[in-house]
Amino acid sequence: MKENLNPDWLGSEEGDEIYRENIIDHFKNPRNYGEIVEAEIKHSELNAICGDMIRLFVKFKEGKVEDVKFKGNGCAISMATTSMMTEILKEKTLEEIKKLKKEDIFEMLGIKLGVVRMKCGLLCLNTLMKGVEQMEGKDGIKN
Ligand code: FES
């Protein structure tokens, strides 16, 4: 999606400026962008509303996340939240990952999102959790 980087939804309250700059920075310079060939989690999810997609790669070593990368196409919020999420995943155990909640994503983002934009913001977490289920064989689908 083409993104207007100064829209009203990108935080309009006092004090949002610092978060807005952080979001735009992650969108323009996504951290951990790329792919991992030998990853335990390789999972893609789509935002059904807009068709934007994220593919997430997570590699574990000795029970902790050794590396994480992502690829995708999406709006500033979806790309920025995914970039931010990859930064907090390193060194986490699987159990710690499973405890991540949508509130953790919104806290990283720092601005309030409307209902439609929430789907953008949570695409990263949905991709991660579906990827975990897939890795554990709970969804019956193989990578
Ligand atoms: Fe597609 Fe945000 S508009 S993920």
PDB file of C-alpha atoms and ligand atoms in Angstrom:
ATOM      1  CA  MET A   1       0.000   0.000   0.000  1.00  0.00           C
ATOM      2  CA  LYS A   2       1.204   3.535  -0.732  1.00  0.00           C
ATOM      3  CA  GLU A   3       1.344   5.472   2.465  1.00  0.00           C
ATOM      4  CA  ASN A   4       0.689   9.073   3.319  1.00  0.00           C
ATOM      5  CA  LEU A   5       3.230   9.636   6.079  1.00  0.00           C
ATOM      6  CA  ASN A   6       1.463  12.525   7.711  1.00  0.00           C
ATOM      7  CA  PRO A   7      -2.101  11.338   8.123  1.00  0.00           C
ATOM      8  CA  ASP A   8      -4.397  12.088  11.073  1.00  0.00           C
ATOM      9  CA  TRP A   9      -4.469   8.465  12.200  1.00  0.00           C
ATOM     10  CA  LEU A  10      -0.702   8.473  12.766  1.00  0.00           C
ATOM     11  CA  GLY A  11      -1.180   9.950  16.192  1.00  0.00           C
ATOM     12  CA  SER A  12      -2.950  13.237  16.657  1.00  0.00           C
ATOM     13  CA  GLU A  13      -2.672  13.738  20.392  1.00  0.00           C
ATOM     14  CA  GLU A  14      -0.165  15.883  22.179  1.00  0.00           C
ATOM     15  CA  GLY A  15       3.014  13.918  22.776  1.00  0.00           C
ATOM     16  CA  ASP A  16       2.453  11.647  19.762  1.00  0.00           C
ATOM     17  CA  GLU A  17       5.212  13.309  17.758  1.00  0.00           C
ATOM     18  CA  ILE A  18       8.029  11.160  19.105  1.00  0.00           C
ATOM     19  CA  TYR A  19       6.049   7.985  18.425  1.00  0.00           C
ATOM     20  CA  ARG A  20       5.116   9.194  14.970  1.00  0.00           C
ATOM     21  CA  GLU A  21       8.774   9.762  14.125  1.00  0.00           C
ATOM     22  CA  ASN A  22       9.667   6.327  15.449  1.00  0.00           C
ATOM     23  CA  ILE A  23       6.928   4.704  13.350  1.00  0.00           C
ATOM     24  CA  ILE A  24       8.063   6.489  10.197  1.00  0.00           C
ATOM     25  CA  ASP A  25      11.679   5.563  10.911  1.00  0.00           C
ATOM     26  CA  HIS A  26      10.792   1.859  11.273  1.00  0.00           C
ATOM     27  CA  PHE A  27       8.668   2.060   8.117  1.00  0.00           C
ATOM     28  CA  LYS A  28      11.424   3.678   6.050  1.00  0.00           C
ATOM     29  CA  ASN A  29      14.283   1.672   7.596  1.00  0.00           C
ATOM     30  CA  PRO A  30      12.762  -1.635   8.687  1.00  0.00           C
ATOM     31  CA  ARG A  31      14.935  -3.571  11.125  1.00  0.00           C
ATOM     32  CA  ASN A  32      15.623  -7.233  10.458  1.00  0.00           C
ATOM     33  CA  TYR A  33      14.226  -7.111   6.938  1.00  0.00           C
ATOM     34  CA  GLY A  34      15.065 -10.213   4.942  1.00  0.00           C
ATOM     35  CA  GLU A  35      14.630 -13.945   5.238  1.00  0.00           C
ATOM     36  CA  ILE A  36      16.196 -16.904   7.012  1.00  0.00           C
ATOM     37  CA  VAL A  37      16.451 -20.086   4.995  1.00  0.00           C
ATOM     38  CA  GLU A  38      16.900 -22.422   7.963  1.00  0.00           C
ATOM     39  CA  ALA A  39      14.155 -21.031  10.210  1.00  0.00           C
ATOM     40  CA  GLU A  40      11.807 -23.065  12.404  1.00  0.00           C
ATOM     41  CA  ILE A  41       9.053 -20.527  11.815  1.00  0.00           C
ATOM     42  CA  LYS A  42       8.371 -19.420   8.265  1.00  0.00           C
ATOM     43  CA  HIS A  43       4.885 -18.076   8.126  1.00  0.00           C
ATOM     44  CA  SER A  44       2.882 -15.586   6.084  1.00  0.00           C
ATOM     45  CA  GLU A  45      -0.334 -13.851   7.036  1.00  0.00           C
ATOM     46  CA  LEU A  46      -2.546 -11.507   5.119  1.00  0.00           C
ATOM     47  CA  ASN A  47      -4.608  -8.571   6.286  1.00  0.00           C
ATOM     48  CA  ALA A  48      -7.856  -9.584   4.585  1.00  0.00           C
ATOM     49  CA  ILE A  49      -9.113  -5.999   4.550  1.00  0.00           C
ATOM     50  CA  CYS A  50      -6.322  -4.590   2.359  1.00  0.00           C
ATOM     51  CA  GLY A  51      -4.451  -7.634   1.027  1.00  0.00           C
ATOM     52  CA  ASP A  52      -1.142  -6.588   2.610  1.00  0.00           C
ATOM     53  CA  MET A  53       1.076  -9.464   3.689  1.00  0.00           C
ATOM     54  CA  ILE A  54       3.875 -10.219   6.119  1.00  0.00           C
ATOM     55  CA  ARG A  55       6.186 -13.220   6.054  1.00  0.00           C
ATOM     56  CA  LEU A  56       8.025 -13.892   9.281  1.00  0.00           C
ATOM     57  CA  PHE A  57      11.104 -16.065   9.853  1.00  0.00           C
ATOM     58  CA  VAL A  58      12.207 -17.120  13.344  1.00  0.00           C
ATOM     59  CA  LYS A  59      15.236 -19.277  14.076  1.00  0.00           C
ATOM     60  CA  PHE A  60      15.750 -20.820  17.494  1.00  0.00           C
ATOM     61  CA  LYS A  61      18.939 -22.028  19.141  1.00  0.00           C
ATOM     62  CA  GLU A  62      19.048 -23.784  22.510  1.00  0.00           C
ATOM     63  CA  GLY A  63      15.454 -22.813  23.234  1.00  0.00           C
ATOM     64  CA  LYS A  64      15.819 -19.096  22.464  1.00  0.00           C
ATOM     65  CA  VAL A  65      15.314 -16.948  19.407  1.00  0.00           C
ATOM     66  CA  GLU A  66      18.661 -16.696  17.680  1.00  0.00           C
ATOM     67  CA  ASP A  67      17.502 -14.662  14.698  1.00  0.00           C
ATOM     68  CA  VAL A  68      14.331 -13.168  13.299  1.00  0.00           C
ATOM     69  CA  LYS A  69      13.583 -11.533   9.983  1.00  0.00           C
ATOM     70  CA  PHE A  70      10.576 -10.486   7.977  1.00  0.00           C
ATOM     71  CA  LYS A  71       9.507  -9.552   4.506  1.00  0.00           C
ATOM     72  CA  GLY A  72       6.325  -7.983   3.363  1.00  0.00           C
ATOM     73  CA  ASN A  73       4.342  -5.267   1.844  1.00  0.00           C
ATOM     74  CA  GLY A  74       2.124  -3.067   3.883  1.00  0.00           C
ATOM     75  CA  CYS A  75       1.245   0.269   5.355  1.00  0.00           C
ATOM     76  CA  ALA A  76       3.414   2.249   7.755  1.00  0.00           C
ATOM     77  CA  ILE A  77       1.706   0.760  10.811  1.00  0.00           C
ATOM     78  CA  SER A  78       1.996  -2.881   9.729  1.00  0.00           C
ATOM     79  CA  MET A  79       5.606  -2.520   8.636  1.00  0.00           C
ATOM     80  CA  ALA A  80       6.652  -0.471  11.656  1.00  0.00           C
ATOM     81  CA  THR A  81       5.035  -2.787  14.207  1.00  0.00           C
ATOM     82  CA  THR A  82       6.603  -5.819  12.560  1.00  0.00           C
ATOM     83  CA  SER A  83      10.004  -4.148  12.541  1.00  0.00           C
ATOM     84  CA  MET A  84       9.596  -3.202  16.233  1.00  0.00           C
ATOM     85  CA  MET A  85       8.419  -6.688  17.145  1.00  0.00           C
ATOM     86  CA  THR A  86      11.464  -8.324  15.551  1.00  0.00           C
ATOM     87  CA  GLU A  87      13.660  -6.206  17.805  1.00  0.00           C
ATOM     88  CA  ILE A  88      12.063  -7.524  20.996  1.00  0.00           C
ATOM     89  CA  LEU A  89      11.969 -11.184  19.923  1.00  0.00           C
ATOM     90  CA  LYS A  90      15.688 -11.901  20.003  1.00  0.00           C
ATOM     91  CA  GLU A  91      16.752 -14.080  22.959  1.00  0.00           C
ATOM     92  CA  LYS A  92      13.134 -14.776  23.935  1.00  0.00           C
ATOM     93  CA  THR A  93      12.066 -18.335  24.716  1.00  0.00           C
ATOM     94  CA  LEU A  94       9.061 -19.920  23.069  1.00  0.00           C
ATOM     95  CA  GLU A  95       7.109 -19.602  26.317  1.00  0.00           C
ATOM     96  CA  GLU A  96       7.913 -15.887  26.504  1.00  0.00           C
ATOM     97  CA  ILE A  97       6.813 -15.450  22.902  1.00  0.00           C
ATOM     98  CA  LYS A  98       3.500 -17.139  23.617  1.00  0.00           C
ATOM     99  CA  LYS A  99       2.813 -14.613  26.374  1.00  0.00           C
ATOM    100  CA  LEU A 100       3.057 -11.641  24.011  1.00  0.00           C
ATOM    101  CA  LYS A 101      -0.246  -9.786  23.820  1.00  0.00           C
ATOM    102  CA  LYS A 102      -1.746  -7.152  21.601  1.00  0.00           C
ATOM    103  CA  GLU A 103      -1.223  -4.629  24.405  1.00  0.00           C
ATOM    104  CA  ASP A 104       2.543  -5.207  24.080  1.00  0.00           C
ATOM    105  CA  ILE A 105       2.362  -4.261  20.399  1.00  0.00           C
ATOM    106  CA  PHE A 106       0.240  -1.174  21.075  1.00  0.00           C
ATOM    107  CA  GLU A 107       2.634  -0.130  23.830  1.00  0.00           C
ATOM    108  CA  MET A 108       5.606  -0.314  21.428  1.00  0.00           C
ATOM    109  CA  LEU A 109       3.666   1.711  18.899  1.00  0.00           C
ATOM    110  CA  GLY A 110       2.781   4.394  21.429  1.00  0.00           C
ATOM    111  CA  ILE A 111      -0.227   5.885  19.625  1.00  0.00           C
ATOM    112  CA  LYS A 112      -3.891   4.932  19.743  1.00  0.00           C
ATOM    113  CA  LEU A 113      -5.239   3.168  16.665  1.00  0.00           C
ATOM    114  CA  GLY A 114      -8.758   3.069  15.283  1.00  0.00           C
ATOM    115  CA  VAL A 115     -10.468  -0.267  14.652  1.00  0.00           C
ATOM    116  CA  VAL A 116      -9.323  -0.631  11.038  1.00  0.00           C
ATOM    117  CA  ARG A 117      -5.735   0.343  11.811  1.00  0.00           C
ATOM    118  CA  MET A 118      -5.673  -2.131  14.706  1.00  0.00           C
ATOM    119  CA  LYS A 119      -5.734  -4.911  12.101  1.00  0.00           C
ATOM    120  CA  CYS A 120      -2.631  -3.345  10.565  1.00  0.00           C
ATOM    121  CA  GLY A 121      -0.925  -3.108  13.934  1.00  0.00           C
ATOM    122  CA  LEU A 122      -1.714  -6.666  14.923  1.00  0.00           C
ATOM    123  CA  LEU A 123      -0.760  -8.336  11.649  1.00  0.00           C
ATOM    124  CA  CYS A 124       2.748  -8.964  13.030  1.00  0.00           C
ATOM    125  CA  LEU A 125       1.488 -10.636  16.203  1.00  0.00           C
ATOM    126  CA  ASN A 126      -1.062 -12.742  14.315  1.00  0.00           C
ATOM    127  CA  THR A 127       1.676 -13.878  11.949  1.00  0.00           C
ATOM    128  CA  LEU A 128       3.924 -14.773  14.855  1.00  0.00           C
ATOM    129  CA  MET A 129       1.267 -16.689  16.787  1.00  0.00           C
ATOM    130  CA  LYS A 130       0.052 -18.585  13.726  1.00  0.00           C
ATOM    131  CA  GLY A 131       3.680 -19.382  12.942  1.00  0.00           C
ATOM    132  CA  VAL A 132       4.171 -20.760  16.464  1.00  0.00           C
ATOM    133  CA  GLU A 133       1.040 -22.920  16.098  1.00  0.00           C
ATOM    134  CA  GLN A 134       2.298 -24.144  12.758  1.00  0.00           C
ATOM    135  CA  MET A 135       5.717 -24.976  14.194  1.00  0.00           C
ATOM    136  CA  GLU A 136       4.077 -26.912  17.004  1.00  0.00           C
ATOM    137  CA  GLY A 137       1.838 -28.720  14.533  1.00  0.00           C
ATOM    138  CA  LYS A 138      -1.351 -27.418  16.144  1.00  0.00           C
ATOM    139  CA  ASP A 139      -2.886 -26.202  12.921  1.00  0.00           C
ATOM    140  CA  GLY A 140      -2.252 -29.401  10.989  1.00  0.00           C
ATOM    141  CA  ILE A 141      -0.341 -27.532   8.262  1.00  0.00           C
ATOM    142  CA  LYS A 142       3.300 -28.103   7.418  1.00  0.00           C
ATOM    143  CA  ASN A 143       5.634 -25.214   6.547  1.00  0.00           C
TER     144      ASN A 143
HETATM  145 FE1  FES B   1      -2.782  -3.028   4.838  1.00  0.00          FE
HETATM  146 FE2  FES B   1      -2.358  -1.637   6.975  1.00  0.00          FE
HETATM  147  S1  FES B   1      -3.492  -1.016   5.230  1.00  0.00           S
HETATM  148  S2  FES B   1      -1.817  -3.693   6.637  1.00  0.00           S
END
